[in-house]
Tab-separated table of C-alpha atoms in Angstrom:
chain	number	residue	atom	x	y	z
B	15	GLY	CA	20.047	-18.571	23.276
B	16	LYS	CA	20.726	-22.280	23.617
B	17	ALA	CA	17.624	-23.177	21.659
B	18	ASN	CA	18.574	-20.688	19.016
B	19	SER	CA	22.007	-22.173	18.474
B	20	GLN	CA	20.569	-25.665	18.116
B	21	LEU	CA	17.866	-24.542	15.721
B	22	PRO	CA	19.310	-21.780	13.534
B	23	HIS	CA	16.029	-21.288	11.658
B	24	LEU	CA	14.383	-19.532	14.566
B	25	HIS	CA	13.999	-15.920	15.571
B	26	THR	CA	14.118	-15.254	19.304
B	27	LEU	CA	12.432	-11.997	20.136
B	28	GLN	CA	10.960	-10.004	22.942
B	29	ILE	CA	7.185	-9.983	22.655
B	30	SER	CA	7.284	-6.264	23.332
B	31	SER	CA	9.230	-5.772	20.097
B	32	LEU	CA	6.072	-6.638	18.169
B	33	LEU	CA	4.297	-3.672	19.705
B	34	PRO	CA	4.909	-0.024	18.821
B	35	ALA	CA	6.589	2.222	21.363
B	36	SER	CA	4.839	5.313	22.645
B	37	VAL	CA	7.514	7.608	21.240
B	38	CYS	CA	8.828	7.938	17.715
B	39	SER	CA	12.299	6.751	16.760
B	40	HIS	CA	13.603	7.876	13.409
B	41	SER	CA	15.094	5.587	10.826
B	42	THR	CA	18.811	5.518	10.232
B	43	GLY	CA	18.443	3.823	6.845
B	44	SER	CA	21.243	4.272	4.370
B	45	SER	CA	19.263	4.961	1.217
B	46	LYS	CA	19.049	8.731	1.531
B	47	THR	CA	19.246	11.108	-1.380
B	48	GLN	CA	17.830	14.506	-2.282
B	49	SER	CA	14.683	12.737	-3.401
B	50	THR	CA	14.086	10.791	-0.196
B	51	LEU	CA	10.857	11.333	1.698
B	52	LYS	CA	10.237	10.160	5.221
B	53	VAL	CA	7.604	7.428	5.537
B	54	PHE	CA	5.539	7.213	8.670
B	55	HIS	CA	2.591	5.200	9.861
B	56	ARG	CA	-0.689	7.044	9.973
B	57	HIS	CA	-1.589	5.769	13.443
B	58	GLY	CA	1.824	5.772	15.154
B	59	PRO	CA	3.609	8.383	17.273
B	60	CYS	CA	5.697	9.573	14.305
B	61	SER	CA	2.547	10.923	12.672
B	62	LYS	CA	1.310	14.367	13.536
B	63	HIS	CA	-2.122	12.944	12.795
B	64	THR	CA	-1.782	10.786	15.894
B	65	ARG	CA	0.156	13.140	18.162
B	66	GLN	CA	-2.701	15.559	18.515
B	67	ASN	CA	-5.494	13.026	18.193
B	68	PRO	CA	-4.491	9.896	20.125
B	69	THR	CA	-8.101	8.831	20.526
B	70	THR	CA	-8.633	8.507	16.793
B	71	LYS	CA	-6.467	5.399	16.547
B	72	PRO	CA	-8.646	2.580	15.196
B	73	LEU	CA	-8.813	-0.916	16.597
B	74	LEU	CA	-6.683	-3.556	14.919
B	75	ALA	CA	-9.906	-5.410	14.130
B	76	ASP	CA	-11.130	-2.376	12.198
B	77	LEU	CA	-7.862	-2.134	10.275
B	78	LEU	CA	-8.059	-5.815	9.376
B	79	SER	CA	-11.633	-5.369	8.264
B	80	TYR	CA	-10.594	-2.482	6.014
B	81	ASP	CA	-7.739	-4.635	4.785
B	82	GLN	CA	-10.147	-7.362	3.756
B	83	SER	CA	-12.159	-4.766	1.890
B	84	ARG	CA	-9.039	-3.674	0.042
B	85	ALA	CA	-8.024	-7.241	-0.830
B	86	LYS	CA	-11.506	-7.986	-2.159
B	87	SER	CA	-11.613	-4.800	-4.157
B	88	ILE	CA	-8.238	-5.538	-5.784
B	89	GLN	CA	-9.521	-8.921	-6.847
B	90	ALA	CA	-12.779	-7.450	-8.093
B	91	ARG	CA	-10.904	-4.811	-10.063
B	92	LEU	CA	-8.653	-7.384	-11.704
B	93	ASN	CA	-11.654	-9.507	-12.617
B	94	PHE	CA	-13.290	-6.389	-13.976
B	95	ASN	CA	-10.265	-5.454	-16.046
B	96	SER	CA	-10.245	-8.875	-17.658
B	97	ASN	CA	-13.761	-8.304	-18.973
B	98	THR	CA	-13.669	-5.830	-21.842
B	99	ASP	CA	-17.435	-5.905	-22.281
B	100	ASN	CA	-17.813	-4.457	-18.821
B	101	ILE	CA	-15.304	-1.739	-19.570
B	102	LYS	CA	-17.301	-0.690	-22.631
B	103	THR	CA	-20.443	-0.556	-20.571
B	104	THR	CA	-18.693	1.635	-18.036
B	105	THR	CA	-17.216	4.067	-20.468
B	106	LEU	CA	-20.525	4.633	-22.168
B	107	ASN	CA	-21.981	6.137	-19.036
B	108	LYS	CA	-20.461	9.594	-19.238
B	109	ASN	CA	-22.272	11.059	-16.294
B	110	LYS	CA	-22.006	8.196	-13.907
B	111	PHE	CA	-19.682	9.730	-11.391
B	112	ILE	CA	-21.838	12.791	-11.039
B	113	ASP	CA	-24.511	10.401	-9.848
B	114	ARG	CA	-22.888	8.746	-6.860
B	115	LYS	CA	-25.328	5.868	-6.707
B	116	ALA	CA	-24.836	5.046	-10.351
B	117	ASN	CA	-21.114	4.877	-9.816
B	118	LEU	CA	-20.965	2.529	-6.868
B	119	PRO	CA	-20.983	-0.997	-8.234
B	120	VAL	CA	-19.733	-0.291	-11.727
B	121	GLN	CA	-15.989	-0.056	-11.256
B	122	PRO	CA	-14.515	-1.708	-8.195
B	123	GLY	CA	-11.614	0.305	-6.895
B	124	ILE	CA	-9.141	-0.035	-4.098
B	125	SER	CA	-10.177	0.248	-0.514
B	126	LEU	CA	-8.055	2.802	1.272
B	127	GLY	CA	-8.880	2.180	4.893
B	128	SER	CA	-5.712	0.212	5.302
B	129	GLY	CA	-3.459	2.503	3.302
B	130	ASN	CA	-1.535	3.406	6.380
B	131	TYR	CA	1.788	4.772	5.254
B	132	LEU	CA	2.152	8.460	4.590
B	133	VAL	CA	4.707	10.763	2.996
B	134	THR	CA	4.887	14.530	2.917
B	135	ILE	CA	5.239	16.407	-0.370
B	136	GLY	CA	4.920	20.029	-1.466
B	137	LEU	CA	2.405	21.404	-3.950
B	138	GLY	CA	1.928	24.783	-5.576
B	139	THR	CA	3.653	28.182	-5.465
B	140	PRO	CA	4.398	29.040	-2.760
B	141	THR	CA	4.717	25.426	-1.717
B	142	LYS	CA	2.111	23.976	0.592
B	143	THR	CA	2.943	20.844	2.561
B	144	LEU	CA	0.597	17.874	2.247
B	145	SER	CA	0.656	14.444	3.932
B	146	LEU	CA	-0.483	11.845	1.421
B	147	ILE	CA	-1.162	8.115	1.646
B	148	PHE	CA	1.392	6.453	-0.593
B	149	ASP	CA	-0.092	3.692	-2.637
B	150	THR	CA	1.537	1.404	-5.184
B	151	GLY	CA	-1.923	-0.004	-5.967
B	152	SER	CA	-3.427	3.095	-7.574
B	153	ASP	CA	-2.370	5.832	-9.976
B	154	LEU	CA	-4.036	9.204	-9.623
B	155	THR	CA	-2.572	11.605	-7.086
B	156	TRP	CA	-5.214	13.834	-5.539
B	157	THR	CA	-5.644	16.203	-2.638
B	158	GLN	CA	-8.594	18.011	-1.145
B	159	CYS	CA	-8.993	21.512	-2.546
B	160	GLU	CA	-10.691	24.693	-1.533
B	161	PRO	CA	-13.426	25.738	-1.853
B	162	CYS	CA	-14.564	22.119	-1.229
B	163	ALA	CA	-17.581	22.790	-3.419
B	164	ARG	CA	-19.433	19.746	-2.125
B	165	SER	CA	-17.570	18.112	0.759
B	166	CYS	CA	-14.172	17.848	2.396
B	167	TYR	CA	-13.346	15.706	5.404
B	168	THR	CA	-11.223	17.135	8.220
B	169	GLN	CA	-7.525	16.930	7.436
B	170	LYS	CA	-4.466	17.831	9.468
B	171	ASP	CA	-2.709	20.053	6.946
B	172	PRO	CA	-4.422	23.192	5.684
B	173	ILE	CA	-6.541	22.308	2.654
B	174	PHE	CA	-4.835	23.220	-0.610
B	175	ASN	CA	-6.217	26.400	-2.085
B	176	PRO	CA	-5.581	26.656	-5.832
B	177	ALA	CA	-6.465	30.352	-5.786
B	178	SER	CA	-3.376	30.910	-3.639
B	179	SER	CA	-1.006	29.124	-5.989
B	180	SER	CA	0.456	31.170	-8.834
B	181	SER	CA	1.424	28.030	-10.763
B	182	TYR	CA	-1.956	26.300	-10.639
B	183	SER	CA	-4.141	25.718	-13.678
B	184	ASN	CA	-7.057	23.525	-14.659
B	185	ILE	CA	-6.932	20.952	-17.437
B	186	SER	CA	-9.415	21.456	-20.237
B	187	CYS	CA	-11.890	18.800	-21.299
B	188	SER	CA	-10.502	18.704	-24.813
B	189	SER	CA	-6.914	17.973	-23.752
B	190	SER	CA	-5.291	14.592	-24.212
B	191	GLN	CA	-4.412	14.593	-20.520
B	192	CYS	CA	-8.096	14.650	-19.626
B	193	SER	CA	-8.756	11.463	-21.562
B	194	GLN	CA	-5.950	9.718	-19.677
B	195	LEU	CA	-8.152	9.721	-16.601
B	196	THR	CA	-10.123	6.770	-17.901
B	197	SER	CA	-7.271	4.329	-17.400
B	198	ALA	CA	-5.910	6.024	-14.289
B	199	THR	CA	-9.184	6.074	-12.394
B	200	GLY	CA	-11.384	3.527	-14.137
B	201	ASN	CA	-13.895	6.282	-14.779
B	202	ASP	CA	-14.418	8.511	-17.749
B	203	PRO	CA	-13.794	12.180	-17.053
B	204	ALA	CA	-16.641	14.660	-17.107
B	205	CYS	CA	-16.765	18.364	-17.931
B	206	SER	CA	-17.650	21.379	-15.831
B	207	SER	CA	-17.834	24.245	-18.279
B	208	THR	CA	-14.564	23.520	-20.120
B	209	THR	CA	-12.700	22.096	-17.130
B	210	CYS	CA	-11.899	18.395	-16.980
B	211	VAL	CA	-13.469	16.709	-13.960
B	212	TYR	CA	-12.158	13.470	-12.460
B	213	GLY	CA	-13.876	10.969	-10.229
B	214	ILE	CA	-12.249	8.069	-8.432
B	215	GLN	CA	-14.080	5.618	-6.266
B	216	TYR	CA	-12.497	2.994	-4.049
B	217	GLY	CA	-13.701	-0.439	-3.062
B	218	ASP	CA	-14.962	0.657	0.344
B	219	GLN	CA	-17.031	3.389	-1.332
B	220	SER	CA	-14.564	6.103	-0.373
B	221	PHE	CA	-14.284	8.565	-3.238
B	222	SER	CA	-12.793	11.810	-4.466
B	223	LYS	CA	-14.180	13.995	-7.259
B	224	GLY	CA	-13.053	17.368	-8.490
B	225	PHE	CA	-11.085	19.304	-11.046
B	226	PHE	CA	-8.258	17.700	-12.948
B	227	SER	CA	-5.443	20.171	-12.543
B	228	LYS	CA	-1.764	20.819	-12.797
B	229	ASP	CA	0.620	22.554	-10.465
B	230	LYS	CA	4.183	22.382	-9.239
B	231	LEU	CA	5.071	19.238	-7.276
B	232	THR	CA	7.996	19.569	-4.882
B	233	ILE	CA	9.675	16.371	-3.731
B	234	SER	CA	12.683	18.238	-2.351
B	235	PRO	CA	14.146	21.727	-2.833
B	236	THR	CA	16.105	20.438	-5.816
B	237	ASP	CA	13.475	18.075	-7.210
B	238	VAL	CA	10.601	20.168	-8.498
B	239	PHE	CA	8.104	19.177	-11.202
B	240	PRO	CA	6.144	21.996	-12.825
B	241	GLY	CA	2.889	20.956	-14.454
B	242	PHE	CA	2.291	17.889	-12.323
B	243	LEU	CA	-1.160	16.472	-13.065
B	244	PHE	CA	-3.333	15.727	-10.051
B	245	GLY	CA	-6.894	15.736	-8.801
B	246	CYS	CA	-8.049	18.837	-6.965
B	247	GLY	CA	-10.838	17.278	-4.896
B	248	GLN	CA	-14.085	19.161	-4.371
B	249	ASP	CA	-16.078	16.221	-3.018
B	250	ASN	CA	-14.135	13.809	-0.858
B	251	GLN	CA	-15.533	11.235	1.507
B	252	GLY	CA	-14.314	8.009	3.039
B	253	LEU	CA	-11.599	6.306	4.999
B	254	PHE	CA	-8.845	8.806	4.422
B	255	GLY	CA	-8.328	9.673	8.076
B	256	ARG	CA	-6.877	13.154	8.476
B	257	THR	CA	-4.550	12.812	5.514
B	258	SER	CA	-4.587	15.307	2.663
B	259	GLY	CA	-5.156	12.727	-0.061
B	260	LEU	CA	-3.217	10.109	-1.939
B	261	LEU	CA	0.044	9.713	-3.861
B	262	GLY	CA	-0.479	7.195	-6.676
B	263	LEU	CA	2.597	5.065	-7.377
B	264	GLY	CA	1.070	2.638	-9.868
B	265	ARG	CA	2.154	1.986	-13.460
B	266	ASP	CA	-0.333	4.150	-15.338
B	267	PRO	CA	0.915	7.205	-17.321
B	268	LEU	CA	-0.715	9.545	-14.790
B	269	SER	CA	1.021	8.051	-11.748
B	270	VAL	CA	3.741	10.039	-10.041
B	271	VAL	CA	6.187	7.338	-11.167
B	272	SER	CA	5.344	8.002	-14.818
B	273	GLN	CA	5.099	11.776	-14.509
B	274	THR	CA	8.551	12.013	-12.977
B	275	ALA	CA	10.092	9.442	-15.328
B	276	ALA	CA	12.329	11.947	-17.108
B	277	LYS	CA	14.181	12.655	-13.868
B	278	TYR	CA	13.865	9.413	-11.927
B	279	GLY	CA	13.661	6.872	-14.748
B	280	ARG	CA	10.635	5.064	-13.293
B	281	TYR	CA	12.756	3.935	-10.388
B	282	PHE	CA	11.769	4.225	-6.747
B	283	SER	CA	12.296	2.377	-3.516
B	284	TYR	CA	10.949	2.391	-0.026
B	285	CYS	CA	11.415	0.869	3.373
B	286	LEU	CA	8.514	0.405	5.755
B	287	PRO	CA	9.503	0.556	9.429
B	288	SER	CA	9.315	-2.457	11.736
B	289	THR	CA	6.638	-0.843	13.905
B	290	SER	CA	4.396	2.194	13.687
B	291	SER	CA	6.660	3.995	16.172
B	292	SER	CA	9.570	4.317	13.764
B	293	THR	CA	10.005	5.869	10.351
B	294	GLY	CA	11.037	4.584	6.966
B	295	HIS	CA	11.671	6.254	3.634
B	296	LEU	CA	10.466	6.581	0.071
B	297	THR	CA	13.187	7.421	-2.431
B	298	PHE	CA	12.670	8.396	-6.053
B	299	GLY	CA	15.397	7.593	-8.538
B	300	LYS	CA	18.342	5.255	-8.330
B	301	SER	CA	20.203	5.262	-5.090
B	302	SER	CA	22.457	2.619	-3.720
B	303	ALA	CA	20.334	-0.514	-3.972
B	304	GLY	CA	22.609	-2.023	-1.336
B	305	ASN	CA	22.129	-5.730	-1.051
B	306	ALA	CA	18.901	-5.872	-3.054
B	307	LYS	CA	18.214	-9.005	-5.073
B	308	PHE	CA	15.948	-8.595	-8.085
B	309	THR	CA	13.017	-10.646	-9.309
B	310	PRO	CA	11.389	-9.874	-12.670
B	311	PHE	CA	7.950	-8.328	-12.708
B	312	ALA	CA	5.471	-10.893	-13.927
B	313	SER	CA	3.261	-10.124	-16.904
B	314	SER	CA	0.570	-7.770	-15.779
B	315	GLN	CA	-3.162	-8.321	-15.847
B	316	GLY	CA	-4.027	-4.767	-14.841
B	317	ALA	CA	-2.769	-1.336	-15.759
B	318	SER	CA	-1.976	-0.304	-12.206
B	319	PHE	CA	-0.608	-3.226	-10.304
B	320	TYR	CA	2.890	-4.614	-9.941
B	321	PHE	CA	2.834	-8.369	-10.472
B	322	ILE	CA	5.527	-10.647	-9.135
B	323	GLU	CA	5.843	-14.395	-8.929
B	324	ILE	CA	6.069	-16.396	-5.711
B	325	THR	CA	7.647	-19.766	-6.335
B	326	SER	CA	8.121	-21.192	-2.858
B	327	ILE	CA	7.793	-20.586	0.874
B	328	TYR	CA	10.145	-21.825	3.597
B	329	ILE	CA	9.135	-22.164	7.247
B	330	GLY	CA	11.898	-22.744	9.765
B	331	GLY	CA	14.284	-23.301	6.881
B	332	ARG	CA	12.193	-26.083	5.388
B	333	GLN	CA	10.585	-25.718	1.980
B	334	LEU	CA	6.836	-26.237	2.065
B	335	SER	CA	5.304	-28.742	-0.258
B	336	ILE	CA	3.282	-26.364	-2.402
B	337	SER	CA	3.094	-26.789	-6.156
B	338	GLU	CA	4.399	-23.784	-8.039
B	339	THR	CA	1.240	-24.036	-10.124
B	340	ILE	CA	-0.810	-22.950	-7.125
B	341	PHE	CA	0.957	-19.571	-7.154
B	342	LYS	CA	1.047	-19.294	-10.945
B	343	ASN	CA	-2.672	-19.883	-11.340
B	344	SER	CA	-3.640	-16.965	-9.156
B	345	GLY	CA	-0.768	-14.564	-9.736
B	346	THR	CA	0.543	-12.198	-7.073
B	347	ILE	CA	0.858	-8.445	-6.760
B	348	ILE	CA	2.968	-6.425	-4.343
B	349	ASP	CA	1.024	-3.628	-2.698
B	350	SER	CA	2.030	-0.945	-0.210
B	351	GLY	CA	-1.574	-0.478	0.880
B	352	THR	CA	-2.596	-4.031	1.796
B	353	VAL	CA	-1.547	-4.943	5.317
B	354	ILE	CA	-1.728	-8.739	5.434
B	355	THR	CA	-0.338	-10.982	2.694
B	356	ARG	CA	-3.031	-13.047	0.991
B	357	LEU	CA	-2.107	-16.495	-0.302
B	358	PRO	CA	-4.009	-19.114	-2.264
B	359	PRO	CA	-5.845	-21.149	0.386
B	360	THR	CA	-3.927	-24.333	-0.414
B	361	ALA	CA	-0.650	-22.496	0.182
B	362	TYR	CA	-1.918	-20.752	3.293
B	363	SER	CA	-3.206	-23.924	4.943
B	364	THR	CA	0.125	-25.659	4.313
B	365	MET	CA	1.994	-22.679	5.733
B	366	SER	CA	-0.255	-22.424	8.780
B	367	ALA	CA	0.098	-26.125	9.581
B	368	ALA	CA	3.890	-26.003	9.312
B	369	PHE	CA	4.109	-22.878	11.436
B	370	LYS	CA	1.838	-24.325	14.132
B	371	GLN	CA	3.903	-27.500	14.228
B	372	LEU	CA	7.055	-25.501	14.981
B	373	MET	CA	5.182	-23.384	17.537
B	374	LYS	CA	3.594	-26.309	19.345
B	375	LYS	CA	5.168	-25.359	22.681
B	376	TYR	CA	2.906	-22.307	22.773
B	377	PRO	CA	-0.823	-22.670	23.413
B	378	SER	CA	-3.175	-21.676	20.636
B	379	ALA	CA	-5.280	-18.557	20.926
B	380	PRO	CA	-8.625	-17.841	19.279
B	381	ALA	CA	-8.715	-16.514	15.741
B	382	TYR	CA	-8.747	-12.751	15.411
B	383	SER	CA	-10.573	-11.223	12.459
B	384	ILE	CA	-9.004	-12.608	9.273
B	385	LEU	CA	-6.085	-14.153	11.221
B	386	ASP	CA	-6.646	-17.746	12.297
B	387	THR	CA	-3.201	-18.979	13.363
B	388	CYS	CA	-2.847	-17.402	16.780
B	389	PHE	CA	-0.841	-18.058	19.930
B	390	ASP	CA	-1.112	-17.324	23.633
B	391	PHE	CA	2.193	-16.033	24.972
B	392	SER	CA	0.978	-15.478	28.551
B	393	GLY	CA	3.888	-15.976	30.923
B	394	TYR	CA	6.515	-15.401	28.243
B	395	THR	CA	8.567	-12.265	27.765
B	396	SER	CA	10.465	-13.666	24.806
B	397	VAL	CA	9.524	-16.296	22.262
B	398	SER	CA	11.211	-18.282	19.524
B	399	ILE	CA	9.429	-18.332	16.188
B	400	PRO	CA	10.333	-20.077	12.930
B	401	THR	CA	11.944	-18.060	10.180
B	402	VAL	CA	9.797	-17.402	7.113
B	403	THR	CA	11.422	-17.091	3.712
B	404	PHE	CA	9.697	-16.307	0.422
B	405	GLU	CA	11.239	-17.323	-2.855
B	406	PHE	CA	10.343	-15.275	-5.916
B	407	GLY	CA	10.925	-15.716	-9.635
B	408	GLY	CA	14.587	-15.840	-10.551
B	409	GLY	CA	15.418	-17.714	-7.361
B	410	VAL	CA	15.344	-14.628	-5.152
B	411	LYS	CA	14.943	-15.617	-1.518
B	412	VAL	CA	13.707	-13.023	0.963
B	413	ASP	CA	13.828	-13.581	4.722
B	414	LEU	CA	11.012	-11.788	6.500
B	415	HIS	CA	11.617	-9.681	9.589
B	416	PRO	CA	9.973	-11.161	12.734
B	417	ASN	CA	7.509	-8.243	12.692
B	418	GLY	CA	6.511	-9.398	9.226
B	419	ILE	CA	5.732	-12.883	10.521
B	420	LEU	CA	3.652	-12.218	13.622
B	421	VAL	CA	1.203	-9.456	14.373
B	422	ALA	CA	0.557	-8.688	18.040
B	423	ILE	CA	-3.069	-8.763	19.075
B	424	GLY	CA	-2.176	-7.566	22.557
B	425	LYS	CA	0.585	-7.958	25.109
B	426	THR	CA	0.127	-11.731	25.362
B	427	GLN	CA	-1.265	-12.852	22.013
B	428	ALA	CA	-0.015	-12.795	18.477
B	429	CYS	CA	-1.117	-14.274	15.169
B	430	LEU	CA	0.628	-15.402	12.013
B	431	ALA	CA	0.372	-12.330	9.792
B	432	PHE	CA	-0.982	-14.129	6.740
B	433	ALA	CA	-4.414	-15.002	5.423
B	434	GLY	CA	-5.829	-17.236	2.733
B	435	ASN	CA	-7.946	-16.161	-0.193
B	436	GLY	CA	-11.346	-17.743	-0.591
B	437	ASP	CA	-10.330	-19.894	-3.522
B	438	ASP	CA	-7.095	-20.966	-5.215
B	439	THR	CA	-8.278	-19.192	-8.354
B	440	ASP	CA	-8.759	-15.830	-6.605
I	19	VAL	CA	-4.788	-12.883	-6.974
I	20	GLY	CA	-2.370	-13.215	-4.115
I	21	ILE	CA	-1.125	-10.023	-2.478
I	22	PHE	CA	2.273	-9.508	-0.867
I	23	GLY	CA	1.269	-7.015	1.792
I	24	ASN	CA	3.014	-4.278	3.690
I	25	THR	CA	3.461	-6.222	6.943
I	26	GLN	CA	5.706	-8.668	5.136
I	27	GLN	CA	7.632	-5.823	3.522
I	28	LYS	CA	8.656	-4.307	6.865
I	29	THR	CA	12.344	-3.319	7.130
I	30	LEU	CA	13.027	-4.564	3.591
I	31	GLU	CA	14.390	-2.186	1.006
I	32	VAL	CA	11.809	-2.666	-1.761
I	33	VAL	CA	13.153	-1.398	-5.070
I	34	TYR	CA	10.885	-0.808	-8.081
I	35	ASP	CA	12.900	-0.691	-11.274
I	36	VAL	CA	9.833	-0.259	-13.446
I	37	ALA	CA	11.751	0.602	-16.600
I	38	GLY	CA	14.013	-2.372	-16.062
I	39	GLY	CA	11.062	-4.686	-15.387
I	40	LYS	CA	12.250	-5.914	-12.029
I	41	LEU	CA	11.629	-5.626	-8.306
I	42	GLY	CA	14.359	-5.771	-5.698
I	43	PHE	CA	14.361	-6.821	-2.081
I	44	GLY	CA	17.157	-5.920	0.281
I	45	ALA	CA	17.517	-6.736	3.940
I	46	GLY	CA	17.823	-4.068	6.598
I	47	GLY	CA	16.505	-1.134	4.597
I	48	CYS	CA	15.455	0.796	7.687
């Protein structure tokens, strides 16, 4: 406490607070409306996926490896999108997603192994409950569907059966909705008889293919969307855990944000909990924004992603000497599915050095996966760490929560929860 | 491209006003 009063730009925290508890505690957040869904971590005690399968929890090293795959695939996809010649080449190959091998390297997608936050929605009539990964970095919502003509992985909820839904219908190949799949998935649709067939492949080679369909989406008893367009997956493989699929919150016309625009006005918000043992929320539509400060979206390079502009970083209250150009040259997106923030290497190295300087009382620990600024807290039950503040376009300053600064590697080690890209131009 | 990831978003109220072209951050969202 004494140290804290002398140096106000420190957080003093119990090391145990960086680790999840063994039991779930539910959020008491204020932003609750009819259209609020509970957000929970796929591998924490609030998830029914974990409660009955505690041994399926992956190692942190695995999650960070998946995270690197996602970060690389986002960068590959943005590079791809900037090359129109490549897009033409892709769209000419009408049958490519039927041939899995032909589809692999053509359109980089988003790795999903690290898409760890789930929400529960309802689909069909009568409504079936589905737990979906929520992802601001992709657009198409899909779920596994009976009869799983080729392959379904094991999921926790019963697999959606369109034959049991009175409001279900397929989309025809000739419809305008079918052609929208090209931008939403990066792949041209195909046809099975007259039914539109989608295929979406992610950067880690996870994929879902099946019928492009519509049915009733239920966010809450009062928020129901007939004719919601989604993928009814008949061939699904990859790092989806035991979830039922994915909820796409990107900017494309097929995303849930766009499809519900008439009611929610393309407005949504979420809060991710401090640890995987507590819950957060995802709210559609305007609710009390509370104390939110707004930064403008930056001009977008891709159809899906939400670009913002970082202008400065503060460590321990002190602004780092990083040229704004470093951030402008690369651009920045905000993503609910990437775990660790990636910075241009020049910015990251400056941040790491400043953080280490203010943490010099703690011994260093070896690097862990993509994290290379690590500390040994053996013998400590509480530690003092520098505050970290990001400044975004429009002068918006955001103080990070301590659990957004350090990630615990175990009970005695933690690492700065940031990583550098390979190159300032990434 | 840089990526502002979900670890750094923890406990923040992250508000997407897509129609309004802006993103909000609020402290203590959950």
